Amino acid sequence: MLTGEATRLAGSIQLLSLTPLQSMFQAQSGLWEDGNLLTAWFESLNRHFMGSMLASYIDFSMLGWLLFFFTLLVYVISKDQWLRLRGELQHFALFDPLTNLPNRRLFEDRIQQAIKSTRRREGKFALIMADLDRFKQINDTLGHHAGDDLLTQVGMRLRNIVRGADTVARLGGDEFAFIIQDIEDYAGVEHVTDRIIQAIDEPVTIEGLPFSMGISMGIVVYPDHGEDVETLLRRADISLYRAKERRNCYTFYDKDTDEYNRKNIELQNELRQAIKQGALEVYYQPKVDCGSHHIKGLEALARWPHPEQGMISPAVFIPLAKKNGLIKDLTMLMLQKSIEQISDLYHQGIEVALSVNITEENLEDTNFPDEVAYILKRFGFPPRCLELEITEDVIIENIQNATLVTEKLHGLGIKISIDDFGTGNSSISYLKKLPIHTLKIDLSFIREMNRNPDDAAIVKTTILLSKSLGLSVVAEGVEDELTLQKLNDWGCDLAQGFYVCKPVPNDTLVDWIKNSDWKPQYRTDQTFPPQQAPQQKTSLNTETSAVPEPEATNPPSLKVIRNQQK
C-alpha cells in the first residue's frame, strides 16, 4: 500500500490505462444502467459528433450489434496492453532500474509507513544511510560499465541480508539506505550492520579482477533520534559523514555531533570568505640536513587567524574545506602565497626548497601543472626549489590521474614527495611507476623509534628502501637530539620537528633563519652585496636544474590567484 507522493504518482499513471472509448463509456455510465443500452450509446454519439440536442432513437439492427461487438473486442485487447504499460511505468517510477531496489521516492514513502505503524505499536525501527568506500577508484579506473556491474552485485548482496519486512534501497550513485523494522535495542541494529560490513568486505569480481571495498554507515533510531522523515534523513546523513572520516565502520547519531555540524555551517561560510579574501596565512616549518645541520627546506602550513575565535586549528578547517569543495581554492591560495614569500628569500640569496601539500582535487585537474607553472614564472621562483607533497592514500586512489599529473610536474622540474609514508594500506609498487623524489616517514614512527623496536625497524627499513631506489628521505616529528643523531647514523637526509623549530609565520621567518643555530644555505649562482655574502662555504648540493623555466601561461582557472594579487 502506498501513501503520500507515491500514491499520487501511481494515481496519475493509472489514468493511462483508460482508452478513449472506455472514457466515453464511463462518462455515460448513468445511461447504460437504464437498460436501453444501444439507444443511449447512439444518442451519445449523436450529441458528440452532430452537436444536436435532439435524441435519435434507432431500432436494434444487425449493424448495431456488429458495431457493439467490434468495440468490445478492441476494448479488451487495448485494456491488456495499457495495463501492462501502466505496470512498467509505475515500477520505473518507484524502483532503481540498475539494481531493481526501491529508489529514493519509494524509500521515503516506506519511512513514512514505518513511522505510522511503529507509532501505533509504540516500537522502534532503525534508518541506515550507507556509502561504498573506494567505489570512485574502481569507477574511474575501469569505467562506468564496470561501476554499474559492481553496484548490481552489491545490490544483490544487500538484498539477501535484510528480512522481508525490512527495506534496502539505492538512493543514487554509491549511496544505499536501509529500514530495519521492529528493533528492541541498539545491539540488534549493530548485528545487522556487522553483517553488512562482512558482506561488502568480500571482494567483488569485475572483468575477471577481484576488487575490495568497504562501506560506511550512519544510523538513526525512531523515535529516539527523530519523529519525521526529514529529521531522520538529515541526522542519518550527519552520522554517515562522521563514519566516512574513518571508513568501513558505522556510527549512531549523536546530538553533540549535530550541534557541532550546525556551527560548522556558519564556519564554512566564513572559511569561504577567508579564502576568497586571501585572509589565510602561511606558517613555515624548517627542514635541516641531519648531518651538516644546514637549513635545506621549508614546509608551508596553512593557518586561519579568525577575527573572533583567534587561530583556528588546521584539524578543524582543512576537513571542512574538503567536505564543502573549498580545498582546491585553499591549496592554490597556499601555493601562491608561499611561492611569493619564499621567492623573496631566493632573490635575497637564500636558497631553500619549498614544500606545499596538494590534494586529490589537484591530481584530478589536468590543468594543475600549468597553473603551478604560471605562479612560478610570475614570481621568478625556480621549479627545482618547489616540492609538492602528496599523501600515500591519495596517490593510490587516483593512480591514473596521479601518473599523468606528476609526470607533467616532473617535466617542469618540480619535485614530488610522498607524505605520511608507511601509513597507507597499499602496495609500494607505485614507487617505481611515478617520478617520486622524496619519501617522508610519518611522525608516528619517528616519535616511538627510541622506545619501540618495531618502529625503529620500520624507520631503518624505509631509509634503506629509499636509498636503494635513489630517493631522498625526510623524517618528520623529530623532537630531541638523540632521534636526530640516530637518523643521521641510519642515513636519513633531512629532519623536521619541534626540536628543529616550531612552525613560524612569514614575518619572523627571515630573522629566525639568520639568527638560529641552524645554518642557512646561500645561492652560488650570483654575486651578493658584501653585507649579504655568506661567511662560510658549505658542501651542500647547490647545482642548478637543467630544466628550462616554464613559459608563462594564463590558464582560465586562475581566478583565485588573480583575485589575491597585491
XYZ file of C-alpha atoms in Angstrom:
566
model
C 0.000 0.000 0.000
C 1.361 3.412 -0.988
C 0.925 6.758 0.731
C 1.892 10.348 0.098
C 3.785 11.219 -3.059
C 3.979 7.599 -4.207
C 0.143 7.318 -4.134
C -0.312 10.479 -6.174
C 2.234 9.247 -8.711
C 0.580 5.846 -9.004
C -2.833 7.515 -9.393
C -1.549 9.682 -12.229
C -0.088 6.682 -14.000
C -3.376 4.744 -13.598
C -5.164 7.281 -15.803
C -3.059 5.999 -18.674
C -4.986 2.691 -18.547
C -8.210 4.338 -19.842
C -8.757 4.018 -23.576
C -10.702 6.811 -25.294
C -13.753 4.507 -25.780
C -13.641 3.437 -22.156
C -13.547 7.073 -21.038
C -16.624 7.822 -23.118
C -18.427 4.734 -21.752
C -17.653 5.741 -18.165
C -18.868 9.294 -18.790
C -22.235 7.875 -19.883
C -22.457 5.212 -17.171
C -25.801 6.502 -15.940
C -27.420 5.978 -19.297
C -26.078 2.446 -19.624
C -27.704 1.496 -16.364
C -31.187 2.433 -17.703
C -31.392 -0.743 -19.799
C -31.735 0.946 -23.183
C -28.021 0.463 -23.826
C -27.586 0.863 -27.545
C -30.171 3.600 -27.753
C -28.320 5.584 -25.096
C -24.958 4.958 -26.786
C -26.181 6.163 -30.227
C -27.724 9.167 -28.514
C -24.311 9.961 -27.002
C -22.583 9.580 -30.377
C -25.118 11.856 -31.996
C -24.599 14.558 -29.373
C -20.796 14.270 -29.665
C -20.396 14.299 -33.421
C -23.502 16.136 -34.659
C -23.829 18.669 -31.887
C -27.608 18.210 -31.859
C -29.594 18.154 -28.612
C -32.360 16.056 -30.181
C -32.356 12.345 -29.315
C -32.411 9.918 -32.202
C -33.876 6.606 -31.228
C -32.771 3.827 -33.512
C -34.181 0.309 -33.561
C -31.857 -2.597 -32.993
C -30.294 -3.846 -36.207
C -27.591 -6.239 -37.313
C -25.268 -3.295 -37.985
C -25.710 -2.082 -34.434
C -24.835 -5.467 -32.928
C -21.753 -5.808 -35.143
C -20.560 -2.367 -34.160
C -21.115 -3.168 -30.474
C -19.130 -6.446 -30.512
C -16.287 -4.872 -32.541
C -15.966 -2.064 -29.996
C -15.963 -4.571 -27.136
C -13.173 -6.605 -28.786
C -10.971 -3.519 -29.291
C -11.521 -2.519 -25.672
C -10.462 -5.937 -24.275
C -7.247 -6.017 -26.332
C -6.251 -2.413 -25.610
C -7.012 -2.767 -21.900
C -4.480 -5.615 -21.558
C -1.775 -3.599 -23.304
C -2.407 -0.472 -21.255
C -2.430 -2.412 -18.016
C 0.984 -3.867 -18.882
C 2.356 -0.408 -19.781
C 0.921 1.089 -16.617
C 2.688 -1.536 -14.508
C 6.015 -0.913 -16.223
C 5.764 2.852 -15.784
C 4.769 2.509 -12.150
C 7.715 0.187 -11.452
C 10.128 2.508 -13.255
C 8.930 5.480 -11.196
C 9.475 3.737 -7.858
C 12.443 1.371 -8.373
C 16.080 1.806 -9.372
C 16.493 0.399 -12.913
C 20.067 -0.805 -12.269
C 19.680 -2.771 -9.023
C 15.859 -3.166 -9.026
C 15.850 -1.844 -5.455
C 13.423 0.846 -4.250
C 14.560 4.338 -5.219
C 14.616 7.472 -3.058
C 10.934 8.327 -3.631
C 9.681 4.907 -2.624
C 12.177 4.731 0.253
C 10.887 7.967 1.752
C 7.355 6.614 1.402
C 8.417 3.442 3.233
C 9.864 5.589 6.032
C 6.505 7.349 6.393
C 4.727 3.993 6.558
C 7.228 2.726 9.131
C 6.661 5.820 11.276
C 2.878 5.303 11.289
C 2.961 1.578 12.009
C 5.730 1.840 14.628
C 3.954 4.691 16.398
C 0.819 2.535 16.761
C 2.869 -0.327 18.217
C 4.992 2.038 20.343
C 8.098 0.308 18.973
C 11.354 1.296 17.294
C 12.932 0.998 13.860
C 16.374 1.922 12.530
C 17.217 4.003 9.463
C 20.694 3.409 7.994
C 22.388 5.565 5.339
C 25.400 3.930 3.662
C 28.148 4.877 1.185
C 30.565 2.477 -0.513
C 34.248 3.144 0.150
C 36.679 3.244 -2.801
C 33.867 2.973 -5.369
C 35.186 6.042 -7.187
C 38.576 4.372 -7.666
C 37.008 1.377 -9.440
C 34.618 3.527 -11.452
C 37.399 5.844 -12.658
C 39.834 3.013 -13.362
C 37.613 0.568 -15.262
C 34.840 2.884 -16.466
C 31.147 3.363 -15.749
C 30.156 -0.028 -17.162
C 32.315 -1.763 -14.552
C 30.903 0.570 -11.904
C 27.358 -0.439 -12.858
C 28.327 -4.107 -12.651
C 29.742 -3.535 -9.169
C 26.598 -1.733 -7.985
C 24.429 -4.555 -9.298
C 26.424 -7.157 -7.364
C 26.369 -5.037 -4.212
C 22.594 -4.616 -4.524
C 22.122 -8.393 -4.656
C 24.283 -8.904 -1.563
C 22.445 -6.264 0.447
C 19.032 -7.610 -0.564
C 19.972 -11.029 0.818
C 20.921 -9.590 4.217
C 17.677 -7.895 5.267
C 14.423 -9.588 6.258
C 11.274 -9.481 4.178
C 9.722 -6.761 6.342
C 12.852 -4.595 6.055
C 13.786 -2.338 3.155
C 17.049 -1.796 1.288
C 17.115 0.953 -1.349
C 19.569 2.601 -3.698
C 19.308 6.374 -3.405
C 21.756 7.195 -6.191
C 25.434 6.777 -7.080
C 27.072 4.533 -4.469
C 24.579 5.517 -1.752
C 22.289 2.878 -0.257
C 19.821 3.005 2.631
C 18.038 0.556 4.954
C 14.942 0.439 7.142
C 15.267 -2.216 9.860
C 11.866 -2.850 11.424
C 10.949 -3.881 14.975
C 14.269 -3.490 16.764
C 14.416 -3.996 20.521
C 17.702 -2.243 21.231
C 20.787 -0.797 19.532
C 22.562 -4.143 19.723
C 20.068 -5.530 17.220
C 20.991 -2.791 14.759
C 24.704 -3.424 15.295
C 24.153 -7.085 14.440
C 22.705 -6.058 11.057
C 25.443 -3.524 10.322
C 28.134 -6.084 11.162
C 26.580 -8.445 8.610
C 26.503 -5.650 6.026
C 30.195 -4.885 6.559
C 31.091 -8.577 6.277
C 29.126 -8.901 3.040
C 30.835 -5.883 1.450
C 34.286 -6.938 2.690
C 34.158 -9.938 0.354
C 35.987 -8.999 -2.894
C 33.837 -8.229 -5.930
C 34.925 -9.681 -9.276
C 34.805 -7.128 -12.101
C 36.050 -8.093 -15.566
C 37.843 -11.067 -14.053
C 39.649 -8.989 -11.408
C 38.886 -9.044 -7.652
C 38.261 -5.656 -6.009
C 37.970 -4.965 -2.296
C 35.692 -2.273 -0.948
C 34.290 -1.085 2.312
C 31.068 0.548 3.463
C 30.456 3.451 5.853
C 27.100 3.788 7.614
C 25.244 6.396 9.651
C 22.403 5.169 11.874
C 19.357 6.814 13.484
C 16.627 5.141 15.524
C 12.954 6.152 15.559
C 11.709 7.748 17.798
C 14.952 8.344 19.742
C 16.582 10.483 17.045
C 13.556 11.966 15.283
C 9.875 11.511 14.601
C 9.520 12.663 10.973
C 11.077 11.727 7.640
C 13.088 14.917 7.122
C 14.681 14.862 10.584
C 15.588 11.184 10.398
C 17.201 11.540 6.959
C 19.161 14.662 7.926
C 20.510 13.125 11.125
C 21.389 9.872 9.364
C 23.399 11.932 6.857
C 25.284 13.640 9.689
C 26.116 10.253 11.215
C 27.228 8.952 7.817
C 29.626 11.860 7.393
C 31.264 11.034 10.725
C 31.597 7.382 9.730
C 33.206 8.274 6.382
C 36.005 10.066 8.216
C 37.176 6.652 9.475
C 35.758 4.452 6.682
C 34.368 0.922 6.756
C 32.503 1.450 10.019
C 29.194 2.736 11.375
C 28.225 5.489 13.794
C 24.978 6.230 15.618
C 23.550 9.728 15.638
C 24.961 11.898 18.416
C 23.290 15.170 19.416
C 26.662 16.747 20.192
C 27.831 15.942 16.685
C 24.688 17.545 15.260
C 25.202 20.756 17.212
C 28.836 20.811 16.080
C 27.690 20.384 12.496
C 25.302 23.331 12.786
C 28.109 25.550 13.997
C 30.140 24.403 11.018
C 27.560 25.848 8.637
C 28.451 29.345 9.803
C 32.147 28.476 9.988
C 32.009 27.109 6.449
C 30.690 30.408 5.092
C 33.381 32.315 6.976
C 36.065 29.991 5.599
C 34.787 30.529 2.068
C 35.107 34.291 2.528
C 38.525 33.972 4.155
C 39.858 32.017 1.168
C 38.283 34.450 -1.297
C 39.814 37.431 0.515
C 43.212 35.752 0.988
C 42.917 36.002 4.784
C 44.611 32.662 5.499
C 48.268 32.845 6.487
C 51.259 30.628 5.740
C 53.483 29.333 8.525
C 56.746 27.556 7.752
C 58.409 24.587 9.447
C 62.098 24.209 8.532
C 63.831 21.032 7.384
C 67.511 20.586 8.210
C 70.231 18.275 6.966
C 70.704 15.515 9.562
C 74.492 15.656 9.196
C 75.534 19.207 8.341
C 72.627 20.902 10.144
C 72.063 23.261 7.217
C 68.555 24.559 6.546
C 67.551 22.808 3.358
C 63.806 23.276 3.145
C 60.596 24.833 4.454
C 57.151 23.210 4.576
C 54.249 25.611 4.039
C 51.404 25.105 6.523
C 48.006 26.836 6.333
C 46.806 28.848 9.336
C 43.494 30.687 9.791
C 43.500 33.711 12.117
C 39.769 34.087 12.764
C 38.731 37.654 13.698
C 36.613 36.434 16.640
C 37.786 32.918 17.529
C 41.510 33.506 17.171
C 43.777 30.991 15.428
C 41.655 28.062 14.228
C 43.402 24.703 14.037
C 44.006 23.123 10.606
C 42.469 19.961 12.087
C 39.184 21.906 12.044
C 39.198 23.914 8.827
C 41.033 21.502 6.480
C 38.352 18.749 6.777
C 35.704 21.467 6.496
C 37.284 22.695 3.259
C 37.444 19.163 1.858
C 33.820 18.442 2.701
C 32.494 21.623 1.117
C 34.561 21.765 -2.057
C 36.893 24.551 -0.883
C 40.128 22.579 -0.665
C 41.268 23.255 -4.224
C 40.956 27.028 -3.831
C 42.664 26.801 -0.436
C 45.577 24.850 -1.950
C 46.005 27.322 -4.797
C 45.986 30.199 -2.288
C 48.699 28.493 -0.225
C 50.774 27.822 -3.345
C 50.605 31.427 -4.478
C 51.314 32.965 -1.070
C 54.176 30.630 -0.165
C 55.881 30.897 -3.565
C 55.586 34.685 -3.431
C 57.041 34.845 0.089
C 59.864 32.326 -0.351
C 60.798 33.841 -3.720
C 61.723 36.966 -1.721
C 64.222 34.833 0.221
C 65.526 33.375 -3.025
C 66.111 36.816 -4.537
C 67.931 37.822 -1.331
C 70.350 34.956 -1.942
C 68.955 32.364 0.497
C 68.072 29.101 -1.227
C 65.688 26.634 0.378
C 63.310 24.085 -1.083
C 59.660 24.984 -0.555
C 57.262 22.104 0.182
C 53.498 22.538 -0.321
C 50.810 19.924 0.280
C 48.407 19.178 -2.564
C 45.218 17.126 -2.575
C 43.172 14.662 -4.581
C 41.382 17.530 -6.315
C 44.678 18.788 -7.721
C 45.555 15.356 -9.123
C 42.183 15.225 -10.872
C 42.820 18.566 -12.578
C 44.933 18.171 -15.725
C 45.396 21.979 -15.804
C 47.053 21.981 -12.385
C 50.659 21.757 -13.720
C 50.019 24.773 -15.967
C 48.635 26.732 -13.027
C 51.729 25.957 -10.947
C 53.998 26.930 -13.852
C 52.166 30.248 -14.131
C 52.748 31.055 -10.436
C 56.428 30.084 -10.605
C 57.006 32.280 -13.634
C 55.108 35.176 -12.152
C 57.292 35.342 -9.032
C 60.552 34.201 -10.640
C 60.890 31.133 -8.426
C 62.841 28.177 -9.907
C 60.893 24.914 -10.294
C 63.807 22.926 -8.825
C 63.155 24.651 -5.488
C 59.496 23.572 -5.321
C 58.422 20.226 -3.878
C 54.773 19.131 -3.847
C 53.751 16.691 -1.115
C 51.013 14.095 -1.721
C 49.789 11.555 0.812
C 50.164 7.874 0.013
C 46.417 7.159 0.058
C 45.656 9.949 -2.416
C 48.258 8.558 -4.821
C 46.827 5.036 -4.740
C 43.178 6.042 -5.038
C 43.957 8.198 -8.079
C 46.835 6.276 -9.640
C 45.960 7.073 -13.267
C 45.486 10.798 -12.713
C 48.460 10.827 -10.343
C 50.702 9.358 -13.030
C 49.616 11.889 -15.646
C 49.825 14.968 -13.421
C 53.058 14.055 -11.599
C 54.828 13.348 -14.885
C 53.841 16.787 -16.175
C 55.045 18.378 -12.929
C 58.286 16.412 -13.129
C 58.752 17.634 -16.682
C 58.684 21.200 -15.350
C 61.474 20.376 -12.889
C 59.192 20.225 -9.830
C 59.917 17.522 -7.242
C 57.269 15.131 -5.890
C 57.259 13.920 -2.290
C 55.169 11.143 -0.704
C 53.843 12.370 2.637
C 52.959 10.131 5.624
C 54.758 7.187 4.023
C 54.070 3.886 5.760
C 50.540 4.706 6.931
C 48.712 3.615 3.750
C 47.109 0.246 3.091
C 48.554 -0.252 -0.370
C 51.430 -1.784 -2.251
C 54.659 0.195 -2.642
C 54.912 -0.806 -6.289
C 53.851 2.708 -7.253
C 57.288 3.953 -6.142
C 58.834 2.664 -9.363
C 55.964 3.894 -11.556
C 55.813 7.552 -10.526
C 58.511 10.250 -10.754
C 58.968 10.490 -6.983
C 61.910 12.337 -5.461
C 61.333 12.120 -1.683
C 59.712 9.900 0.952
C 58.563 11.424 4.243
C 58.441 8.948 7.118
C 55.316 9.527 9.188
C 55.860 11.103 12.604
C 54.037 8.223 14.339
C 57.077 6.012 13.634
C 59.688 8.694 14.429
C 58.259 9.604 17.826
C 58.303 5.996 19.049
C 61.527 4.768 17.451
C 63.581 5.263 20.635
C 61.110 3.240 22.713
C 59.647 0.735 20.291
C 61.988 -1.664 18.409
C 59.321 -2.287 15.767
C 59.073 1.418 14.923
C 62.861 1.670 14.816
C 62.992 -1.277 12.402
C 60.333 0.357 10.177
C 62.301 3.623 10.080
C 65.602 1.908 9.217
C 63.959 -0.287 6.577
C 62.255 2.713 4.960
C 65.549 4.588 4.790
C 67.253 1.557 3.250
C 64.442 1.129 0.716
C 64.589 4.796 -0.251
C 68.328 4.730 -0.752
C 68.129 1.605 -2.901
C 65.596 3.419 -5.127
C 67.636 6.617 -5.261
C 65.133 8.640 -3.213
C 65.698 11.262 -0.533
C 64.286 10.655 2.949
C 62.702 13.159 5.343
C 61.799 12.293 8.943
C 59.010 14.394 10.453
C 58.257 14.636 14.160
C 61.862 14.886 15.411
C 61.681 16.186 18.971
C 65.109 15.524 20.524
C 68.812 15.370 19.702
C 69.049 11.589 20.199
C 66.467 10.975 17.479
C 68.268 13.315 15.083
C 71.603 11.560 15.721
C 70.138 8.089 15.124
C 68.505 9.231 11.913
C 71.824 10.585 10.701
C 73.567 7.305 11.594
C 70.942 5.359 9.617
C 71.366 7.545 6.530
C 68.326 9.823 6.725
C 68.754 13.027 4.707
C 66.510 15.648 6.322
C 64.628 16.122 9.593
C 61.826 18.395 10.714
C 60.033 18.734 14.022
C 59.846 20.776 17.200
C 63.498 20.017 18.017
C 64.467 21.963 14.910
C 61.761 24.615 15.075
C 58.027 25.000 15.516
C 56.139 26.477 12.548
C 56.823 30.209 12.308
C 54.935 32.984 10.480
C 56.423 34.630 7.446
C 57.121 37.944 9.179
C 59.583 36.284 11.599
C 60.976 33.672 9.213
C 63.944 35.690 7.925
C 65.073 36.643 11.441
C 64.864 33.003 12.525
C 66.919 31.820 9.546
C 69.646 34.404 10.123
C 69.807 34.048 13.913
C 69.146 30.363 14.569
C 71.741 27.720 15.399
C 70.941 26.005 12.111
C 72.929 27.244 9.112
C 71.248 28.878 6.120
C 72.195 27.877 2.598
C 73.091 30.614 0.121
C 72.889 30.666 -3.633
C 76.172 30.397 -5.518
C 74.903 31.497 -8.937
C 75.035 35.282 -8.326
C 77.174 37.985 -6.703
C 75.876 39.317 -3.393
C 76.441 42.690 -1.771
C 79.129 42.465 0.964
C 76.599 42.580 3.782
C 74.738 39.565 2.330
C 77.748 37.463 1.344
C 77.949 34.055 3.023
C 80.645 33.829 5.689
C 81.188 30.106 5.229
C 81.310 27.612 2.425
C 79.228 24.522 2.626
C 79.368 21.172 0.940
C 75.650 21.239 0.165
C 74.372 20.424 -3.252
C 73.577 23.734 -4.978
C 73.620 22.609 -8.583
C 71.100 24.314 -10.809
C 68.452 22.463 -12.702
C 68.928 21.762 -16.372
C 65.169 22.015 -16.852
C 64.264 25.343 -18.518
C 61.937 27.759 -16.759
C 58.311 27.229 -17.776
C 56.734 29.620 -20.217
C 54.223 31.989 -18.701
C 50.691 30.822 -19.154
C 47.401 32.331 -18.153
C 45.065 29.419 -17.538
C 41.403 30.354 -17.170
C 41.077 28.589 -13.819
C 43.389 31.029 -12.014
C 40.562 33.263 -10.769
C 41.572 32.705 -7.148
C 45.186 33.590 -7.907
C 44.406 36.798 -9.746
C 41.952 37.859 -7.044
C 44.738 37.697 -4.468
C 47.222 39.909 -6.280
C 48.554 42.695 -4.096
